């Protein structure tokens, strides 16, 4: 017999279990909206929230096509949202993508229902989306979009839609995105997958699953097929008549993924692409294995992929063939160069300076190399594959490297998912040293890649081999230095000399900028950035055409404030001070991805103008970031004649986990605050 104490314990336990169970389910029913449903509350909703996703539920199921001896994928989605203010109206435009095969067989959309609900005078008024307002847009060769916008939108509207898609493409098991531009209170995806279909599940993002479970069960699928076709399937058949009936038994895994209270994903400073950080799951077909049949593998190894690429007419065959038509032109280009290094540089510079990239990214060549050479324009693959062919023409070892640019998102190192690669560069080996080359960027020195290519794992493609190459932003260091000397001439004028040496990528930006503007216009723009009492003169940019040297900006400065003022407030950083913290958001749910590590130095030597003294001097400071990952140094000293300063901002790596965000934000807040401090000069009475 249970004691009262034990009975109470069991009662509490049952209540806890009931509470947890209640939290495991969606709190409303799709298709039924009550007055209470308009009062949506969540800690994620604040004054900046324009709309919210209340619930988003999707399901994928495999259904037997009894007369075709095949399976179809049935995907359903139901979604409810609330518009908080007019800035959230864009959530009311819905796009449903449908796949179209090369033989024009398409996925089919059905059972689309969509309603706008408004609360008017205490009553719910519903407006249905008219089917005629749904329009179809051809997005690409293999995708069409069905689009519609909800009618009768108001601030406070609830909008809800549901639909079904039937697909005969088992490789297109629907992915699911749990996170987006607006907060999501509940996002749920279910998929029942028969054991015959084997997928690799890829999950990404920085939000935890509320539910992530798999239930195993048995399933039976019935088919009817003509005897002639059934004999080749490997299924066990009933051959008592010309019509064969099949029953395929197997196990099924039923997956359930749920995230709740998912914050909005907004692009912030130093973000390569939100594609890397959005919480989602997607699937890649690995193999199809039916009973009594040989398995059909769909995901190849990297070695197999490399072999296929090198045999592809739009990839490897273009550089594997002799390309003797290049002989005369390439010989003329290399001229009297005697070493492979000299020949490589001349070939690279010729392609870089004479070919125009059309901004098309692809790993496949879009035209034959003869046309690319003739037209002097093409995609990144066109230009860099031509570069490889020209290098090989001179017996220089060169191979293509495929990668994904920073704005395209990460690749997957272990799975050869070629559709994630969108860019191609060249690798040349000269005297046992490796050089990475991209001839699409004008003003870029030999052996330097544009920062967009530094996005992690890439692959060098050769015969039967795809070696990993790691292009990481942490390996890049951008070094810049500013030197300022201020003195007073015999007439009492306070003047200074200014010199700034740009880093590699700052120099590239400046060179690109100067193709569109003049030095005089640049001087005027810089003058606006300086205080009114500082005048810029003798403005000059050095080394614009010497790509192996950093660009240097030189100018003279004249300070009017010391002419007659009793008190002068002087920022020793001048215009070089960091004015705003780039990390404005209070929280960040994904990594900080800078394009490179930085080492920024600033030096000032200033003769104190005659008749003035230093009344107040900012204190020197030195702070470390994460012990040894960076530091900020602000060293300032003064005597009766001279002020000297050195300021250094150092970050030894470019990528920081979201766990480091608050520390990085605080670090930069200190830098901004310190660099804003001023020296106070006072006139000597």
Coordinates of N, CA, C and O in Angstrom, one line a residue, residues 337-473:
X337 N 61.3 35.3 -71.8 CA 61.3 34.7 -70.4 C 62.0 33.4 -70.4 O 61.7 32.5 -71.2
X338 N 62.9 33.2 -69.5 CA 63.7 31.9 -69.5 C 63.3 31.0 -68.4 O 63.5 29.8 -68.6
X339 N 62.8 31.4 -67.3 CA 62.4 30.5 -66.2 C 60.9 30.3 -66.2 O 60.1 31.1 -66.7
X340 N 60.5 29.2 -65.5 CA 59.1 28.9 -65.4 C 58.4 30.0 -64.6 O 57.2 30.3 -64.9
X341 N 59.1 30.5 -63.6 CA 58.5 31.6 -62.8 C 58.2 32.8 -63.7 O 57.1 33.4 -63.6
X342 N 59.1 33.2 -64.5 CA 58.9 34.4 -65.4 C 57.8 34.1 -66.4 O 56.9 35.0 -66.7
X343 N 57.8 32.9 -67.0 CA 56.7 32.5 -67.9 C 55.4 32.5 -67.3 O 54.4 33.0 -67.8
X344 N 55.3 32.0 -66.1 CA 54.0 31.9 -65.4 C 53.5 33.3 -65.1 O 52.3 33.6 -65.3
X345 N 54.4 34.2 -64.6 CA 53.9 35.5 -64.3 C 53.4 36.3 -65.6 O 52.4 37.0 -65.5
X346 N 54.1 36.1 -66.7 CA 53.8 36.8 -67.9 C 52.4 36.3 -68.4 O 51.6 37.1 -68.9
X347 N 52.2 35.0 -68.4 CA 50.9 34.4 -68.8 C 49.8 34.9 -67.9 O 48.7 35.3 -68.4
X348 N 50.0 34.8 -66.6 CA 49.0 35.3 -65.7 C 48.6 36.8 -65.9 O 47.5 37.2 -66.0
X349 N 49.7 37.6 -66.0 CA 49.4 39.0 -66.2 C 48.7 39.3 -67.5 O 47.9 40.3 -67.6
X350 N 49.0 38.6 -68.6 CA 48.4 38.8 -69.8 C 46.9 38.5 -69.7 O 46.0 39.3 -70.2
X351 N 46.5 37.3 -69.1 CA 45.1 37.0 -69.0 C 44.4 38.0 -68.0 O 43.3 38.4 -68.3
X352 N 45.1 38.3 -66.9 CA 44.5 39.2 -66.0 C 44.2 40.6 -66.6 O 43.1 41.2 -66.3
X353 N 45.1 41.1 -67.4 CA 45.0 42.5 -67.9 C 44.2 42.6 -69.2 O 43.8 43.7 -69.6
X354 N 44.0 41.4 -69.9 CA 43.3 41.5 -71.2 C 42.0 40.8 -71.3 O 41.3 40.9 -72.3
X355 N 41.6 40.1 -70.2 CA 40.3 39.4 -70.3 C 39.3 40.0 -69.2 O 39.8 40.4 -68.1
X356 N 38.1 40.1 -69.6 CA 37.1 40.7 -68.7 C 36.1 39.6 -68.2 O 35.5 38.8 -68.9
X357 N 36.1 39.5 -66.9 CA 35.2 38.6 -66.2 C 33.7 39.1 -66.2 O 33.5 40.3 -65.9
X358 N 32.8 38.3 -66.7 CA 31.4 38.7 -66.8 C 30.6 38.5 -65.5 O 29.4 38.6 -65.5
X359 N 31.3 38.3 -64.4 CA 30.7 38.1 -63.1 C 29.9 36.8 -63.0 O 29.1 36.6 -62.0
X360 N 30.0 35.9 -63.9 CA 29.3 34.6 -63.9 C 30.2 33.6 -63.1 O 31.4 33.4 -63.5
X361 N 29.7 33.1 -62.0 CA 30.4 32.1 -61.2 C 30.0 30.7 -61.6 O 28.8 30.4 -61.7
X362 N 30.9 29.8 -61.9 CA 30.6 28.4 -62.2 C 31.9 27.6 -62.2 O 33.0 28.2 -62.4
X363 N 31.8 26.3 -62.0 CA 33.0 25.5 -62.1 C 33.1 24.9 -63.5 O 34.1 24.3 -63.9
X364 N 32.1 25.1 -64.4 CA 32.1 24.6 -65.7 C 32.3 25.7 -66.7 O 31.7 26.8 -66.6
X365 N 33.1 25.4 -67.8 CA 33.3 26.3 -68.8 C 32.0 26.5 -69.7 O 31.3 25.5 -70.0
X366 N 31.7 27.7 -70.0 CA 30.5 28.0 -70.8 C 30.7 28.1 -72.3 O 29.7 28.2 -73.0
X367 N 32.0 28.1 -72.7 CA 32.3 28.3 -74.1 C 33.6 27.6 -74.4 O 34.4 27.3 -73.4
X368 N 33.9 27.2 -75.6 CA 35.2 26.6 -75.9 C 36.3 27.6 -75.7 O 36.1 28.8 -75.9
X369 N 37.5 27.1 -75.3 CA 38.5 28.0 -75.0 C 39.0 28.9 -76.1 O 39.5 30.0 -75.9
X370 N 38.9 28.4 -77.4 CA 39.2 29.3 -78.5 C 38.4 30.5 -78.6 O 38.9 31.6 -78.8
X371 N 37.1 30.4 -78.3 CA 36.2 31.5 -78.3 C 36.5 32.4 -77.1 O 36.4 33.7 -77.3
X372 N 36.8 31.9 -76.0 CA 37.2 32.7 -74.8 C 38.4 33.5 -75.2 O 38.4 34.7 -74.9
X373 N 39.4 32.9 -75.8 CA 40.6 33.6 -76.1 C 40.3 34.7 -77.2 O 40.9 35.8 -77.1
X374 N 39.5 34.4 -78.1 CA 39.1 35.4 -79.1 C 38.3 36.6 -78.6 O 38.6 37.7 -78.9
X375 N 37.3 36.3 -77.8 CA 36.4 37.3 -77.3 C 36.9 38.1 -76.1 O 36.4 39.1 -75.8
X376 N 37.9 37.5 -75.4 CA 38.6 38.2 -74.3 C 37.6 38.5 -73.2 O 37.7 39.4 -72.4
X377 N 36.6 37.6 -73.0 CA 35.6 37.7 -71.9 C 35.1 36.4 -71.6 O 35.1 35.4 -72.4
X378 N 34.5 36.2 -70.4 CA 34.0 34.9 -70.0 C 33.7 34.8 -68.5 O 33.9 35.7 -67.7
X379 N 33.2 33.6 -68.1 CA 33.0 33.3 -66.7 C 34.3 33.1 -66.0 O 35.3 33.0 -66.6
X380 N 34.2 32.9 -64.7 CA 35.4 32.6 -63.9 C 36.0 31.3 -64.4 O 37.3 31.2 -64.4
X381 N 35.2 30.3 -64.7 CA 35.7 29.0 -65.2 C 36.3 29.2 -66.6 O 37.4 28.6 -66.9
X382 N 35.7 30.0 -67.4 CA 36.2 30.3 -68.8 C 37.7 30.8 -68.7 O 38.6 30.4 -69.3
X383 N 37.8 31.9 -67.9 CA 39.1 32.6 -67.8 C 40.2 31.8 -67.1 O 41.3 31.7 -67.6
X384 N 39.8 31.2 -66.0 CA 40.9 30.4 -65.3 C 41.2 29.1 -65.9 O 42.3 28.6 -65.8
X385 N 40.3 28.5 -66.6 CA 40.6 27.3 -67.3 C 41.5 27.6 -68.5 O 42.4 26.9 -68.9
X386 N 41.3 28.7 -69.2 CA 42.2 29.2 -70.2 C 43.5 29.5 -69.7 O 44.6 29.1 -70.3
X387 N 43.6 30.1 -68.5 CA 44.9 30.3 -67.8 C 45.6 29.0 -67.6 O 46.9 28.9 -67.9
X388 N 44.9 28.0 -67.2 CA 45.5 26.6 -66.9 C 46.1 26.1 -68.2 O 47.2 25.5 -68.3
X389 N 45.2 26.1 -69.3 CA 45.7 25.6 -70.6 C 46.9 26.3 -71.1 O 47.8 25.7 -71.7
X390 N 47.0 27.6 -70.9 CA 48.2 28.4 -71.3 C 49.4 28.0 -70.5 O 50.5 28.0 -71.0
X391 N 49.2 27.8 -69.2 CA 50.4 27.4 -68.4 C 50.9 26.0 -68.8 O 52.1 25.8 -68.9
X392 N 49.9 25.1 -69.0 CA 50.3 23.8 -69.4 C 51.0 23.8 -70.8 O 51.9 23.0 -71.1
X393 N 50.6 24.7 -71.6 CA 51.3 24.9 -72.9 C 52.8 25.1 -72.8 O 53.5 24.7 -73.7
X394 N 53.2 25.7 -71.7 CA 54.6 26.0 -71.5 C 55.2 25.0 -70.5 O 56.2 25.2 -69.8
X395 N 54.5 23.8 -70.4 CA 55.0 22.7 -69.5 C 55.1 23.1 -68.0 O 55.9 22.6 -67.3
X396 N 54.2 23.9 -67.7 CA 54.1 24.3 -66.2 C 52.9 23.5 -65.6 O 51.8 23.5 -66.1
X397 N 53.2 22.9 -64.5 CA 52.2 22.0 -63.9 C 51.1 22.9 -63.3 O 51.3 23.8 -62.5
X398 N 49.9 22.7 -63.8 CA 48.7 23.5 -63.4 C 47.5 22.6 -63.3 O 47.2 21.8 -64.2
X399 N 46.7 22.8 -62.3 CA 45.4 22.1 -62.1 C 44.3 23.1 -61.7 O 44.6 24.1 -61.1
X400 N 43.0 22.7 -62.0 CA 41.9 23.5 -61.4 C 41.6 23.2 -60.0 O 41.8 22.1 -59.5
X401 N 41.2 24.2 -59.3 CA 40.7 24.0 -57.9 C 39.3 24.6 -57.9 O 39.0 25.7 -58.3
X402 N 38.3 23.7 -57.4 CA 37.0 24.2 -57.3 C 36.7 24.5 -55.8 O 37.2 23.9 -54.9
X403 N 35.9 25.6 -55.7 CA 35.6 26.0 -54.3 C 34.2 26.7 -54.3 O 33.6 26.9 -55.3
X404 N 33.8 27.1 -53.1 CA 32.6 27.9 -53.0 C 33.0 29.3 -52.4 O 33.7 29.3 -51.4
X405 N 32.5 30.3 -53.0 CA 32.9 31.7 -52.5 C 32.2 32.0 -51.2 O 31.2 31.3 -50.8
X406 N 32.7 33.0 -50.5 CA 32.2 33.3 -49.2 C 30.7 33.6 -49.2 O 30.0 33.2 -48.3
X407 N 30.2 34.3 -50.2 CA 28.8 34.6 -50.3 C 27.9 33.5 -50.7 O 26.7 33.6 -50.7
X408 N 28.6 32.4 -51.2 CA 27.8 31.2 -51.6 C 27.6 30.2 -50.5 O 26.7 29.3 -50.6
X409 N 28.4 30.3 -49.4 CA 28.2 29.3 -48.3 C 29.2 28.2 -48.3 O 30.0 28.0 -49.3
X410 N 29.3 27.5 -47.2 CA 30.3 26.4 -47.1 C 30.0 25.2 -47.9 O 28.8 24.9 -48.2
X411 N 31.1 24.5 -48.3 CA 30.9 23.2 -48.9 C 30.9 22.2 -47.8 O 31.2 22.5 -46.6
X412 N 30.7 20.9 -48.1 CA 30.8 19.8 -47.1 C 32.0 19.0 -47.4 O 32.2 18.4 -48.5
X413 N 32.9 18.9 -46.5 CA 34.2 18.3 -46.7 C 34.1 16.8 -47.1 O 34.9 16.3 -47.9
X414 N 33.2 16.1 -46.4 CA 33.2 14.6 -46.6 C 32.4 14.1 -47.7 O 32.6 13.0 -48.2
X415 N 31.4 14.9 -48.1 CA 30.5 14.5 -49.2 C 30.7 15.3 -50.4 O 30.7 16.5 -50.4
X416 N 30.9 14.6 -51.6 CA 31.2 15.4 -52.8 C 29.9 15.9 -53.5 O 29.4 15.5 -54.5
X417 N 29.4 17.0 -52.8 CA 28.2 17.6 -53.3 C 28.6 18.7 -54.2 O 28.7 19.9 -53.8
X418 N 28.7 18.4 -55.5 CA 29.3 19.3 -56.5 C 28.4 20.6 -56.7 O 29.0 21.7 -57.0
X419 N 27.1 20.5 -56.5 CA 26.3 21.7 -56.7 C 26.6 22.8 -55.7 O 26.1 23.9 -55.8
X420 N 27.4 22.5 -54.7 CA 27.7 23.5 -53.7 C 28.9 24.3 -54.1 O 29.3 25.3 -53.5
X421 N 29.6 23.9 -55.2 CA 30.8 24.6 -55.6 C 30.4 25.5 -56.8 O 29.8 25.1 -57.7
X422 N 30.9 26.8 -56.7 CA 30.5 27.7 -57.7 C 31.7 28.5 -58.3 O 31.4 29.5 -59.0
X423 N 32.9 28.1 -58.0 CA 34.0 29.0 -58.4 C 35.2 28.1 -58.7 O 35.4 27.0 -58.2
X424 N 36.1 28.6 -59.6 CA 37.2 27.8 -60.1 C 38.5 28.7 -60.2 O 38.4 29.8 -60.7
X425 N 39.5 28.3 -59.6 CA 40.8 29.0 -59.6 C 41.9 28.0 -60.2 O 41.6 26.8 -60.4
X426 N 43.1 28.5 -60.4 CA 44.2 27.7 -60.9 C 45.2 27.5 -59.8 O 45.5 28.4 -59.0
X427 N 45.8 26.3 -59.8 CA 47.0 26.1 -59.0 C 48.2 25.8 -59.9 O 48.1 24.9 -60.8
X428 N 49.3 26.5 -59.7 CA 50.5 26.2 -60.5 C 51.6 25.8 -59.5 O 51.7 26.4 -58.4
X429 N 52.4 24.8 -60.0 CA 53.5 24.4 -59.2 C 54.8 24.8 -60.0 O 55.0 24.3 -61.1
X430 N 55.6 25.6 -59.4 CA 56.8 26.2 -60.0 C 58.0 26.0 -59.1 O 58.0 26.5 -58.0
X431 N 59.0 25.2 -59.5 CA 60.1 24.9 -58.7 C 59.7 24.4 -57.3 O 60.2 24.9 -56.3
X432 N 58.8 23.5 -57.3 CA 58.3 22.8 -56.1 C 57.5 23.8 -55.2 O 57.2 23.4 -54.1
X433 N 57.2 25.0 -55.6 CA 56.4 25.9 -54.8 C 55.0 26.1 -55.4 O 54.9 26.2 -56.7
X434 N 54.0 26.1 -54.6 CA 52.6 26.2 -55.1 C 52.2 27.6 -55.1 O 52.4 28.4 -54.2
X435 N 51.5 28.0 -56.2 CA 50.9 29.3 -56.4 C 49.4 29.1 -56.7 O 49.0 28.4 -57.6
X436 N 48.6 29.9 -56.0 CA 47.1 29.9 -56.4 C 46.8 31.2 -57.2 O 47.2 32.3 -56.8
X437 N 46.1 31.0 -58.3 CA 46.0 32.1 -59.2 C 44.5 32.3 -59.6 O 43.8 31.3 -59.8
X438 N 44.1 33.6 -59.7 CA 42.7 33.9 -60.2 C 42.9 35.1 -61.1 O 43.1 36.2 -60.6
X439 N 42.7 34.9 -62.4 CA 43.0 36.0 -63.3 C 41.7 36.9 -63.6 O 41.7 37.7 -64.5
X440 N 40.7 36.7 -62.8 CA 39.5 37.5 -63.0 C 39.5 38.8 -62.4 O 38.7 39.7 -62.7
X441 N 40.4 39.1 -61.5 CA 40.5 40.3 -60.7 C 41.6 41.2 -61.2 O 42.8 40.9 -61.0
X442 N 41.3 42.3 -61.8 CA 42.3 43.2 -62.3 C 43.0 43.8 -61.0 O 42.4 43.9 -59.9
X443 N 44.2 44.3 -61.2 CA 44.9 45.0 -60.1 C 45.4 44.0 -59.0 O 45.9 44.4 -57.9
X444 N 45.3 42.7 -59.3 CA 45.7 41.7 -58.3 C 47.1 41.1 -58.6 O 47.3 40.6 -59.7
X445 N 48.0 41.1 -57.7 CA 49.3 40.6 -57.9 C 49.4 39.1 -58.1 O 48.5 38.3 -57.6
X446 N 50.4 38.6 -58.8 CA 50.6 37.2 -59.0 C 50.7 36.4 -57.7 O 51.4 36.9 -56.8
X447 N 49.9 35.4 -57.6 CA 50.0 34.6 -56.3 C 49.1 35.0 -55.2 O 49.1 34.4 -54.1
X448 N 48.3 36.1 -55.5 CA 47.3 36.6 -54.5 C 45.9 36.3 -55.0 O 45.6 36.5 -56.1
X449 N 45.1 35.7 -54.1 CA 43.7 35.4 -54.4 C 42.8 36.5 -53.9 O 43.1 37.1 -52.8
X450 N 41.7 36.8 -54.5 CA 40.7 37.7 -53.9 C 40.1 37.1 -52.6 O 40.0 35.9 -52.5
X451 N 39.8 37.9 -51.7 CA 39.3 37.5 -50.4 C 38.1 36.6 -50.5 O 37.8 35.8 -49.6
X452 N 37.3 36.8 -51.5 CA 36.0 36.0 -51.7 C 36.3 34.5 -51.8 O 35.4 33.7 -51.5
X453 N 37.5 34.1 -52.1 CA 37.8 32.7 -52.3 C 38.1 32.0 -51.0 O 38.2 30.8 -51.0
X454 N 38.4 32.8 -50.0 CA 38.8 32.2 -48.7 C 37.6 31.8 -47.9 O 37.2 32.5 -47.0
X455 N 37.2 30.6 -48.2 CA 35.9 30.1 -47.5 C 36.0 28.7 -47.1 O 35.1 27.9 -47.1
X456 N 37.2 28.3 -46.7 CA 37.4 26.9 -46.1 C 37.8 25.9 -47.1 O 38.7 26.2 -48.0
X457 N 37.2 24.7 -47.0 CA 37.7 23.6 -47.8 C 37.4 23.8 -49.3 O 36.3 24.2 -49.7
X458 N 38.4 23.5 -50.2 CA 38.2 23.5 -51.6 C 38.8 22.1 -52.1 O 39.4 21.4 -51.3
X459 N 38.8 21.9 -53.4 CA 39.3 20.6 -54.0 C 40.1 20.9 -55.2 O 39.6 21.5 -56.2
X460 N 41.4 20.4 -55.2 CA 42.2 20.4 -56.4 C 41.8 19.1 -57.2 O 41.9 18.0 -56.7
X461 N 41.4 19.4 -58.5 CA 40.9 18.3 -59.3 C 42.0 17.8 -60.3 O 42.5 18.6 -61.1
X462 N 42.3 16.5 -60.2 CA 43.2 15.9 -61.2 C 42.7 14.6 -61.5 O 41.6 14.2 -61.1
X463 N 43.4 13.8 -62.4 CA 42.9 12.5 -62.7 C 42.8 11.6 -61.5 O 43.8 11.3 -60.8
X464 N 41.6 11.1 -61.3 CA 41.3 10.1 -60.2 C 41.7 10.7 -58.8 O 42.0 9.9 -57.9
X465 N 41.8 12.0 -58.7 CA 42.2 12.5 -57.4 C 41.6 13.9 -57.2 O 41.5 14.7 -58.1
X466 N 41.1 14.1 -56.0 CA 40.5 15.4 -55.6 C 41.1 15.8 -54.2 O 40.4 15.5 -53.2
X467 N 42.3 16.3 -54.2 CA 42.9 16.6 -52.9 C 42.3 17.9 -52.3 O 42.0 18.9 -52.9
X468 N 42.0 17.8 -51.0 CA 41.5 19.0 -50.3 C 42.5 20.1 -50.2 O 43.7 19.8 -50.0
X469 N 42.0 21.3 -50.4 CA 42.8 22.5 -50.2 C 42.1 23.4 -49.2 O 40.9 23.5 -49.4
X470 N 42.8 24.0 -48.3 CA 42.1 24.8 -47.3 C 42.5 26.3 -47.5 O 43.6 26.7 -47.3
X471 N 41.5 27.0 -47.9 CA 41.7 28.5 -48.0 C 40.9 29.2 -46.9 O 39.7 29.3 -47.0
X472 N 41.5 29.5 -45.8 CA 40.8 30.0 -44.7 C 41.2 31.5 -44.4 O 42.4 31.9 -44.6
X473 N 40.3 32.3 -44.0 CA 40.5 33.7 -43.8 C 41.5 33.9 -42.7 O 42.2 34.9 -42.7

